[in-house]
CSV table of C-alpha atoms in Angstrom, one decimal:
chain,number,residue,atom,x,y,z
A,21,MET,CA,-23.5,13.5,23.5
A,22,THR,CA,-19.9,13.9,22.8
A,23,PHE,CA,-17.6,10.8,22.4
A,24,SER,CA,-13.8,10.9,22.9
A,25,PHE,CA,-11.4,8.1,22.1
A,26,ASP,CA,-7.8,7.4,23.3
A,27,PRO,CA,-5.3,8.1,20.6
A,28,THR,CA,-4.7,4.4,19.6
A,29,THR,CA,-8.5,3.9,19.0
A,30,ALA,CA,-8.9,7.1,17.2
A,31,ASN,CA,-6.0,6.2,15.0
A,32,ALA,CA,-7.4,2.8,14.3
A,33,LEU,CA,-10.8,4.2,13.4
A,34,ASP,CA,-9.2,6.6,11.0
A,35,TYR,CA,-7.2,3.8,9.6
A,36,THR,CA,-10.3,1.6,8.8
A,37,HIS,CA,-12.0,4.6,7.1
A,38,PHE,CA,-8.9,5.1,5.1
A,39,LEU,CA,-8.7,1.5,4.1
A,40,ASN,CA,-12.4,1.7,2.9
A,41,ASP,CA,-11.7,4.8,1.0
A,42,CYS,CA,-8.8,3.3,-0.9
A,43,PRO,CA,-9.9,0.3,-3.0
A,44,SER,CA,-7.2,0.7,-5.6
A,45,SER,CA,-3.8,2.4,-6.0
A,46,PHE,CA,-5.4,5.3,-7.8
A,47,HIS,CA,-7.9,6.0,-5.0
A,48,ALA,CA,-5.1,5.8,-2.4
A,49,ALA,CA,-2.9,8.3,-4.3
A,50,HIS,CA,-5.9,10.8,-4.5
A,51,VAL,CA,-7.0,10.3,-0.9
A,52,VAL,CA,-3.5,10.8,0.4
A,53,ALA,CA,-3.0,14.1,-1.8
A,54,GLY,CA,-6.6,15.2,-0.8
A,55,ARG,CA,-5.8,15.1,2.9
A,56,LEU,CA,-2.5,16.8,2.6
A,57,VAL,CA,-4.1,19.6,0.7
A,58,ASP,CA,-6.5,19.9,3.4
A,59,ALA,CA,-3.6,20.2,5.8
A,60,GLY,CA,-2.2,23.0,3.8
A,61,PHE,CA,0.0,21.4,1.1
A,62,THR,CA,0.2,22.8,-2.4
A,63,MET,CA,-0.5,20.5,-5.4
A,64,GLN,CA,2.4,20.3,-7.9
A,65,ASP,CA,1.7,19.8,-11.6
A,66,GLU,CA,4.7,17.9,-13.1
A,67,THR,CA,4.5,19.9,-16.3
A,68,GLN,CA,4.9,23.3,-14.4
A,69,PRO,CA,7.9,24.8,-12.8
A,70,TRP,CA,8.7,23.1,-9.4
A,71,ASP,CA,7.9,24.6,-6.2
A,72,ALA,CA,10.4,24.3,-3.4
A,73,THR,CA,9.3,27.1,-1.2
A,74,PRO,CA,9.1,26.5,2.5
A,75,GLY,CA,6.0,24.4,3.3
A,76,GLY,CA,4.3,21.3,1.9
A,77,HIS,CA,4.0,20.2,-1.6
A,78,VAL,CA,2.3,17.0,-3.1
A,79,MET,CA,2.1,15.5,-6.5
A,80,ILE,CA,0.2,12.4,-8.1
A,81,ARG,CA,1.5,10.3,-10.8
A,82,GLU,CA,-1.3,7.8,-11.7
A,83,GLY,CA,-1.3,5.3,-8.7
A,84,ALA,CA,1.6,6.9,-6.9
A,85,VAL,CA,1.9,10.0,-4.8
A,86,ILE,CA,4.9,11.9,-3.3
A,87,ALA,CA,4.8,14.7,-0.8
A,88,TRP,CA,7.7,17.0,0.5
A,89,VAL,CA,8.0,19.5,3.1
A,90,VAL,CA,10.7,22.2,2.7
A,91,PRO,CA,11.8,23.8,6.1
A,92,GLU,CA,12.0,27.5,6.7
A,93,ASN,CA,15.7,27.4,6.7
A,94,LEU,CA,17.6,24.8,4.9
A,95,ALA,CA,21.2,24.2,5.9
A,96,ASP,CA,24.0,23.6,3.6
A,97,ASN,CA,24.5,20.0,5.0
A,98,ALA,CA,20.7,19.2,4.9
A,99,GLY,CA,19.6,16.0,3.0
A,100,PHE,CA,16.3,14.3,2.3
A,101,ARG,CA,14.6,12.5,5.1
A,102,ILE,CA,12.3,9.9,3.2
A,103,VAL,CA,9.6,7.5,4.2
A,104,GLY,CA,8.7,5.1,1.3
A,105,ALA,CA,5.6,2.8,1.0
A,106,HIS,CA,3.5,1.4,-1.8
A,107,THR,CA,-0.2,1.8,-2.7
A,108,ASP,CA,-0.8,-1.4,-4.6
A,109,SER,CA,-1.9,-4.9,-3.3
A,110,PRO,CA,-2.5,-8.4,-4.9
A,111,THR,CA,-5.8,-8.6,-6.6
A,112,PHE,CA,-7.4,-9.5,-10.1
A,113,THR,CA,-7.4,-6.9,-12.9
A,114,LEU,CA,-9.9,-6.8,-15.8
A,115,LYS,CA,-8.6,-8.1,-19.0
A,116,PRO,CA,-9.5,-6.3,-22.3
A,117,ASN,CA,-12.4,-8.7,-22.9
A,118,ALA,CA,-13.8,-8.1,-19.5
A,119,SER,CA,-17.1,-9.7,-20.2
A,120,THR,CA,-17.3,-13.4,-21.0
A,121,GLN,CA,-20.1,-16.1,-21.2
A,122,THR,CA,-19.9,-19.9,-20.8
A,123,ALA,CA,-21.7,-22.3,-23.0
A,124,ASP,CA,-24.0,-23.1,-20.0
A,125,GLY,CA,-24.9,-19.2,-19.7
A,126,TRP,CA,-22.8,-18.0,-16.8
A,127,ASN,CA,-21.5,-14.4,-17.4
A,128,GLN,CA,-18.1,-14.0,-15.8
A,129,PHE,CA,-15.3,-11.4,-15.7
A,130,GLY,CA,-12.1,-12.0,-17.8
A,131,VAL,CA,-9.4,-11.3,-15.1
A,132,GLU,CA,-5.7,-11.6,-14.8
A,133,ILE,CA,-4.0,-12.2,-11.5
A,134,TYR,CA,-1.9,-9.2,-10.3
A,135,GLY,CA,0.9,-10.0,-7.8
A,136,GLY,CA,1.4,-12.9,-5.4
A,137,MET,CA,-2.0,-13.3,-3.9
A,138,LEU,CA,-3.3,-16.2,-1.6
A,139,ILE,CA,-5.7,-17.3,-4.3
A,140,ASN,CA,-8.0,-19.4,-2.2
A,141,SER,CA,-8.9,-16.3,0.1
A,142,TRP,CA,-10.7,-14.8,-2.9
A,143,LEU,CA,-13.3,-17.6,-3.1
A,144,ASP,CA,-16.8,-17.2,-1.9
A,145,ARG,CA,-16.6,-13.4,-1.3
A,146,GLU,CA,-18.7,-10.8,-2.9
A,147,LEU,CA,-16.4,-8.7,-5.1
A,148,ALA,CA,-16.7,-5.1,-6.3
A,149,LEU,CA,-14.7,-3.4,-9.0
A,150,ALA,CA,-12.5,-0.2,-8.5
A,151,GLY,CA,-9.9,1.8,-10.3
A,152,ARG,CA,-9.8,4.3,-13.1
A,153,VAL,CA,-11.3,4.8,-16.7
A,154,ILE,CA,-10.0,7.0,-19.3
A,155,THR,CA,-12.4,8.7,-21.7
A,156,HIS,CA,-12.0,9.5,-25.3
A,157,ASP,CA,-11.5,13.1,-24.5
A,158,GLY,CA,-8.7,12.3,-22.1
A,159,ARG,CA,-10.3,12.7,-18.8
A,160,GLU,CA,-9.3,10.3,-16.0
A,161,LEU,CA,-12.2,9.3,-13.6
A,162,LEU,CA,-12.0,7.1,-10.5
A,163,VAL,CA,-14.7,4.5,-10.2
A,164,ARG,CA,-16.0,2.0,-7.6
A,165,THR,CA,-19.0,-0.3,-7.9
A,166,GLY,CA,-21.1,-2.1,-5.5
A,167,ALA,CA,-21.0,-5.8,-5.0
A,168,LEU,CA,-21.1,-7.5,-8.5
A,169,ALA,CA,-19.5,-10.8,-8.5
A,170,ARG,CA,-18.2,-14.0,-6.8
A,171,ILE,CA,-15.9,-16.9,-7.3
A,172,PRO,CA,-17.8,-19.9,-6.0
A,173,GLN,CA,-15.9,-22.9,-4.6
A,174,LEU,CA,-16.7,-26.3,-5.8
A,175,ALA,CA,-19.0,-28.2,-3.4
A,176,ILE,CA,-17.4,-31.0,-1.4
A,177,HIS,CA,-19.7,-33.5,-2.9
A,178,LEU,CA,-18.0,-32.9,-6.2
A,179,ASP,CA,-14.5,-33.0,-4.7
A,180,ARG,CA,-14.3,-35.4,-1.9
A,181,THR,CA,-10.6,-35.2,-1.6
A,182,VAL,CA,-10.3,-31.4,-1.0
A,183,ASN,CA,-9.9,-31.6,2.8
A,184,SER,CA,-7.5,-34.6,2.8
A,185,GLU,CA,-5.4,-33.7,-0.2
A,186,GLY,CA,-5.8,-30.0,-0.5
A,187,LEU,CA,-7.4,-27.5,-2.8
A,188,THR,CA,-5.8,-27.1,-6.1
A,189,LEU,CA,-6.7,-24.0,-8.2
A,190,LYS,CA,-5.8,-23.3,-11.7
A,191,ARG,CA,-5.4,-19.6,-12.4
A,192,GLN,CA,-7.0,-19.7,-15.9
A,193,GLN,CA,-9.7,-22.3,-15.2
A,194,HIS,CA,-10.9,-21.7,-11.8
A,195,MET,CA,-10.6,-18.0,-10.9
A,196,HIS,CA,-13.1,-16.2,-13.0
A,197,PRO,CA,-15.8,-14.4,-11.1
A,198,ILE,CA,-19.5,-14.9,-11.9
A,199,TRP,CA,-21.6,-11.7,-12.1
A,200,ALA,CA,-24.7,-12.8,-14.2
A,201,VAL,CA,-26.5,-15.7,-15.7
A,202,ASP,CA,-28.3,-16.1,-19.1
A,203,ALA,CA,-27.5,-12.4,-19.9
A,204,PRO,CA,-26.1,-12.7,-23.5
A,205,GLY,CA,-24.3,-9.6,-24.6
A,206,ALA,CA,-24.1,-8.2,-21.0
A,207,ASN,CA,-21.1,-5.9,-20.7
A,208,ILE,CA,-19.6,-5.1,-17.3
A,209,LEU,CA,-18.2,-1.8,-18.8
A,210,ASP,CA,-21.8,-0.4,-18.9
A,211,ILE,CA,-21.9,-0.7,-15.2
A,212,ILE,CA,-18.5,0.7,-14.8
A,213,ALA,CA,-19.4,3.7,-17.1
A,214,ARG,CA,-22.6,4.3,-15.2
A,215,ASP,CA,-20.9,4.3,-11.9
A,216,ALA,CA,-18.2,6.7,-13.3
A,217,GLY,CA,-20.9,9.1,-14.4
A,218,LEU,CA,-20.7,8.3,-18.1
A,219,GLU,CA,-23.5,7.8,-20.6
A,220,SER,CA,-22.3,4.4,-21.7
A,221,ALA,CA,-19.3,2.0,-22.2
A,222,ALA,CA,-18.8,3.7,-25.6
A,223,ASP,CA,-17.4,6.6,-23.6
A,224,ILE,CA,-14.6,4.6,-22.2
A,225,ALA,CA,-11.3,4.6,-24.2
A,226,SER,CA,-9.4,2.4,-21.7
A,227,TYR,CA,-9.3,1.4,-18.0
A,228,ASP,CA,-7.3,0.0,-15.1
A,229,ILE,CA,-9.9,-1.8,-13.0
A,230,VAL,CA,-9.3,-4.2,-10.1
A,231,THR,CA,-11.4,-6.4,-8.0
A,232,ILE,CA,-11.9,-5.8,-4.4
A,233,PRO,CA,-13.8,-7.6,-1.6
A,234,GLN,CA,-17.0,-5.8,-0.8
A,235,GLN,CA,-16.6,-6.3,2.8
A,236,GLY,CA,-15.2,-3.3,4.5
A,237,ALA,CA,-12.5,-3.0,7.2
A,238,GLY,CA,-13.6,-4.1,10.8
A,239,PHE,CA,-12.6,-4.9,14.2
A,240,PHE,CA,-12.5,-8.1,16.2
A,241,GLY,CA,-10.9,-9.8,19.2
A,242,VAL,CA,-11.8,-9.8,22.9
A,243,ASN,CA,-10.9,-6.0,23.1
A,244,GLY,CA,-11.5,-5.2,19.4
A,245,GLU,CA,-7.7,-5.0,19.1
A,246,PHE,CA,-7.4,-6.7,15.7
A,247,ILE,CA,-8.2,-5.2,12.3
A,248,ALA,CA,-9.4,-7.3,9.5
A,249,SER,CA,-9.2,-5.8,5.9
A,250,GLY,CA,-7.7,-6.4,2.6
A,251,ARG,CA,-4.8,-4.2,1.2
A,252,GLN,CA,-3.1,-3.7,4.7
A,253,ASP,CA,-0.1,-4.7,2.9
A,254,ASN,CA,0.7,-1.9,2.3
A,255,LEU,CA,-1.9,0.6,3.1
A,256,SER,CA,-0.9,0.2,6.7
A,257,SER,CA,2.4,2.0,6.0
A,258,VAL,CA,0.6,4.6,3.6
A,259,HIS,CA,-1.7,5.6,6.4
A,260,ALA,CA,1.0,5.6,9.1
A,261,GLY,CA,3.1,7.9,6.9
A,262,LEU,CA,0.2,10.2,6.1
A,263,VAL,CA,-0.9,10.7,9.6
A,264,ALA,CA,2.6,11.3,10.7
A,265,LEU,CA,3.1,14.0,8.2
A,266,GLU,CA,-0.1,15.5,9.1
A,267,THR,CA,1.0,15.5,12.7
A,268,VAL,CA,4.2,17.2,11.7
A,269,ILE,CA,2.8,20.0,9.6
A,270,SER,CA,0.0,20.6,12.1
A,271,GLU,CA,2.8,22.1,14.3
A,272,GLY,CA,3.7,24.5,11.6
A,273,ILE,CA,6.4,24.5,8.7
A,274,PRO,CA,9.5,23.0,10.3
A,275,THR,CA,12.1,25.7,10.9
A,276,ASP,CA,15.1,23.7,9.9
A,277,GLY,CA,16.5,20.2,9.3
A,278,ASP,CA,16.1,18.0,6.1
A,279,VAL,CA,13.5,18.1,3.4
A,280,ARG,CA,10.9,15.6,4.7
A,281,VAL,CA,9.7,13.3,1.8
A,282,PHE,CA,6.9,10.8,1.7
A,283,ALA,CA,6.9,8.7,-1.3
A,284,CYS,CA,4.1,6.1,-2.0
A,285,PHE,CA,4.9,4.0,-5.0
A,286,ASP,CA,2.5,1.7,-7.3
A,287,HIS,CA,3.5,-1.8,-8.6
A,288,GLU,CA,5.6,-2.9,-5.7
A,289,GLU,CA,3.7,-6.3,-5.8
A,290,ILE,CA,4.9,-7.0,-9.4
A,291,GLY,CA,8.5,-5.8,-9.1
A,292,SER,CA,8.4,-2.1,-9.0
A,293,HIS,CA,9.4,-1.7,-12.7
A,294,SER,CA,7.2,1.0,-14.0
A,295,ARG,CA,7.1,4.8,-14.2
A,296,THR,CA,5.3,4.8,-10.9
A,297,GLY,CA,7.2,2.0,-9.2
A,298,ALA,CA,10.1,2.4,-7.1
A,299,ALA,CA,12.5,1.1,-9.8
A,300,GLY,CA,11.4,4.0,-12.0
A,301,PRO,CA,12.4,7.5,-12.1
A,302,LEU,CA,9.7,9.0,-9.8
A,303,LEU,CA,11.6,9.5,-6.5
A,304,SER,CA,14.8,10.6,-8.4
A,305,ASP,CA,12.8,13.1,-10.3
A,306,VAL,CA,11.2,14.6,-7.2
A,307,LEU,CA,14.6,14.9,-5.3
A,308,THR,CA,16.5,16.3,-8.3
A,309,ARG,CA,13.9,18.9,-9.2
A,310,THR,CA,13.5,19.8,-5.5
A,311,ALA,CA,17.2,20.3,-5.2
A,312,HIS,CA,17.7,22.3,-8.3
A,313,ALA,CA,14.6,24.5,-7.2
A,314,LEU,CA,16.5,25.1,-4.0
A,315,GLY,CA,19.4,26.4,-5.9
A,316,ARG,CA,21.6,23.3,-5.7
A,317,ASP,CA,23.8,22.3,-8.7
A,318,ALA,CA,24.7,18.6,-9.6
A,319,GLU,CA,27.3,18.7,-6.8
A,320,GLY,CA,24.9,20.1,-4.4
A,321,LEU,CA,22.3,17.5,-5.2
A,322,ALA,CA,24.9,14.7,-4.7
A,323,ARG,CA,25.6,16.2,-1.2
A,324,MET,CA,22.0,16.2,-0.4
A,325,ILE,CA,21.7,12.5,-1.5
A,326,ALA,CA,24.6,11.5,0.5
A,327,ALA,CA,23.2,13.1,3.6
A,328,SER,CA,19.7,11.4,3.2
A,329,PHE,CA,18.1,8.5,4.9
A,330,CYS,CA,15.1,6.5,4.0
A,331,VAL,CA,12.7,4.4,6.0
A,332,SER,CA,11.1,1.8,3.7
A,333,ALA,CA,7.9,1.1,5.4
A,334,ASP,CA,6.3,-2.2,4.3
A,335,ALA,CA,4.2,-4.8,6.2
A,336,ALA,CA,6.1,-7.6,8.1
A,337,HIS,CA,5.2,-11.0,9.4
A,338,SER,CA,4.0,-11.9,13.0
A,339,VAL,CA,4.7,-15.4,14.1
A,340,HIS,CA,1.7,-17.6,13.2
A,341,PRO,CA,0.4,-19.7,16.1
A,342,ASN,CA,-0.5,-22.6,13.8
A,343,TYR,CA,2.7,-22.6,11.8
A,344,GLY,CA,5.4,-21.6,14.3
A,345,GLU,CA,8.0,-23.8,12.7
A,346,ARG,CA,7.9,-21.6,9.5
A,347,HIS,CA,9.6,-18.8,11.5
A,348,ASP,CA,13.1,-18.3,12.9
A,349,PRO,CA,13.2,-20.2,16.2
A,350,ASP,CA,15.0,-17.4,18.0
A,351,THR,CA,13.6,-14.3,16.5
A,352,ARG,CA,9.7,-14.2,17.1
A,353,PRO,CA,8.0,-10.9,16.2
A,354,MET,CA,4.5,-10.9,17.6
A,355,MET,CA,1.4,-8.8,16.6
A,356,GLY,CA,0.6,-6.1,19.1
A,357,ARG,CA,4.3,-5.6,20.3
A,358,GLY,CA,5.3,-2.8,18.0
A,359,PRO,CA,6.8,-2.3,14.5
A,360,VAL,CA,9.3,-4.8,13.2
A,361,ILE,CA,12.8,-4.1,11.7
A,362,LYS,CA,13.2,-6.5,8.7
A,363,ILE,CA,16.6,-7.9,8.3
A,364,ASN,CA,18.2,-10.0,5.6
A,365,ALA,CA,21.7,-11.1,5.0
A,366,ASN,CA,21.1,-11.3,1.3
A,367,GLN,CA,19.7,-7.8,1.2
A,368,SER,CA,16.2,-8.7,0.2
A,369,TYR,CA,15.7,-6.0,2.8
A,370,ALA,CA,18.0,-3.0,2.8
A,371,THR,CA,18.6,-3.0,6.5
A,372,ASP,CA,22.0,-2.6,7.9
A,373,ALA,CA,23.6,-2.0,11.4
A,374,THR,CA,23.6,1.7,10.9
A,375,GLY,CA,19.9,1.7,9.9
A,376,ILE,CA,18.9,-0.5,12.8
A,377,ALA,CA,20.7,1.9,15.2
A,378,ARG,CA,19.0,4.9,13.8
A,379,TRP,CA,15.5,3.4,13.7
A,380,LYS,CA,15.9,2.1,17.4
A,381,GLN,CA,17.0,5.6,18.4
A,382,VAL,CA,13.8,7.1,16.7
A,383,CYS,CA,11.6,4.5,18.5
A,384,VAL,CA,13.2,5.1,21.9
A,385,ALA,CA,12.5,8.9,21.6
A,386,ALA,CA,9.0,8.0,20.4
A,387,GLY,CA,8.4,5.6,23.3
A,388,VAL,CA,7.6,2.8,20.8
A,389,PRO,CA,8.8,-0.8,21.2
A,390,VAL,CA,11.0,-2.4,18.6
A,391,GLN,CA,11.0,-5.9,17.1
A,392,GLU,CA,13.0,-7.7,14.6
A,393,PHE,CA,12.3,-10.1,11.9
A,394,VAL,CA,14.7,-12.5,10.2
A,395,SER,CA,13.7,-15.4,8.0
A,396,ASN,CA,13.9,-19.2,8.8
A,397,ASN,CA,16.7,-20.4,6.6
A,398,ASP,CA,14.5,-22.9,5.0
A,399,VAL,CA,11.8,-20.2,4.2
A,400,PRO,CA,13.0,-17.4,1.9
A,401,CYS,CA,11.6,-14.0,2.6
A,402,GLY,CA,10.0,-11.5,0.2
A,403,SER,CA,11.3,-8.0,-0.7
A,404,THR,CA,10.4,-4.4,-0.6
A,405,ILE,CA,11.1,-1.0,-2.3
A,406,GLY,CA,14.0,-0.6,0.3
A,407,PRO,CA,16.7,-2.4,-1.7
A,408,ILE,CA,15.5,-0.7,-5.0
A,409,THR,CA,15.7,2.7,-3.4
A,410,ALA,CA,19.2,2.0,-1.9
A,411,THR,CA,20.5,0.6,-5.3
A,412,ARG,CA,19.1,3.3,-7.6
A,413,LEU,CA,19.9,6.4,-5.3
A,414,GLY,CA,22.6,5.2,-3.0
A,415,ILE,CA,20.5,6.4,0.0
A,416,ARG,CA,21.0,4.5,3.3
A,417,THR,CA,17.7,2.6,4.0
A,418,VAL,CA,16.2,0.7,6.8
A,419,ASP,CA,13.2,-1.7,6.3
A,420,VAL,CA,10.3,-1.7,8.8
A,421,GLY,CA,6.6,-2.4,9.1
A,422,ILE,CA,3.9,-3.7,11.3
A,423,PRO,CA,3.4,-7.3,11.7
A,424,LEU,CA,0.5,-8.9,9.9
A,425,LEU,CA,-1.1,-12.4,9.6
A,426,SER,CA,-2.7,-13.6,6.4
A,427,MET,CA,-0.4,-11.3,4.3
A,428,HIS,CA,-1.5,-11.2,0.7
A,429,SER,CA,-4.9,-12.7,1.6
A,430,ALA,CA,-8.1,-10.9,0.5
A,431,ARG,CA,-8.6,-10.2,4.2
A,432,GLU,CA,-5.4,-9.5,6.2
A,433,MET,CA,-5.1,-9.1,9.9
A,434,ALA,CA,-3.3,-6.5,12.0
A,435,HIS,CA,-3.3,-4.9,15.6
A,436,VAL,CA,-4.4,-1.4,16.5
A,437,ASN,CA,-1.3,-0.9,18.7
A,438,ASP,CA,1.2,-1.6,16.0
A,439,GLN,CA,-0.5,0.7,13.6
A,440,TYR,CA,-0.5,3.6,16.2
A,441,ALA,CA,3.2,2.7,17.1
A,442,LEU,CA,4.4,2.9,13.5
A,443,THR,CA,2.5,6.2,13.1
A,444,THR,CA,4.2,7.7,16.2
A,445,ALA,CA,7.5,6.5,15.2
A,446,LEU,CA,7.3,7.9,11.8
A,447,ALA,CA,6.3,11.3,13.2
A,448,GLU,CA,9.2,11.4,15.5
A,449,TYR,CA,11.5,10.5,12.6
A,450,TRP,CA,10.4,13.5,10.8
A,451,LYS,CA,10.1,15.8,13.8
A,452,GLN,CA,13.9,15.3,14.6
A,453,GLY,CA,14.7,17.3,11.5
């Protein structure tokens, strides 16, 4: 029997598989690059001469990945047409002393909190580990374990005021996952080494390992319209950009227009200040080397930058039905009604009037509805890679994203219609040349 799905459902199914395949930023970078190579892109080694021949190219720098498509004919007034996203999400990372034991015999992970997580959402969930290990001979191996640990909440019998006065969690005291009991000398690195295909923990020189909820992405709602999963901030944008780029290249190498660029950075959740973050040199390196490989000198690069545009794609907020007063009373973006333009007068988002007009034009051409988000004046908003890109490179930028609930929770909530709409809009943005 052959099954067929409408485009929205097919995209949602692919999205859930993508979420499950990308438990860490390192996995996400490799999955994106792998899919683009399957679509005909060429892998670029940063240490080798730069390839800017017509067609698709992709490179990985640790937990970041950038792809670019050079058209068959590049006009003198062409620029870079960029979509930016990020691969990281709030989580716990393993400390150097990853295995600890209490006086009572509980074996726990030594962890550090990464990013601005909703801490309570990680309680009472089975947790696995994922990330990369570096061996003594310099190999980098991706690894993912099964369910190993849990952070159990204190029973109500021992905290009678928890429901009336609220839950208070101290990061150092209360947030260490349990993974064994009465196992003196147990070393979690032995399990990580095993699952990485190594002989023992002695083979591991260093590691970047995070915790992930073991429960995979899934659908719920009366019509299965909602998606529940961790890391949707911001794998929702990474997936949308990936599928949009796959769609564009499936129609052949573009004949003309700008160089299409898809930049997925790491470390956005902690400020982007790293060699793989948006505040680092990664995007500038790629744009500069591409321009030079195309024969442009410093003046030519400056002209390309001036002609460029960036869509900073990062998750947005839907109005919460139980906390409606936390949102602006007159601007009410709702889940299921399309991607959101993110606006902030203080430039926490890089959106301006020109960017709004251009994004709306793209969405009209794509047949995608448009919503807007602006903060309640008493509730400051977060920020994105958008202002960083605009500041570092001077590229006009608009901030957009799909609306979520439970943002920065271990399990966030999105709508299938929004995910497909963002994918469709980004494909149109790149197809326009």
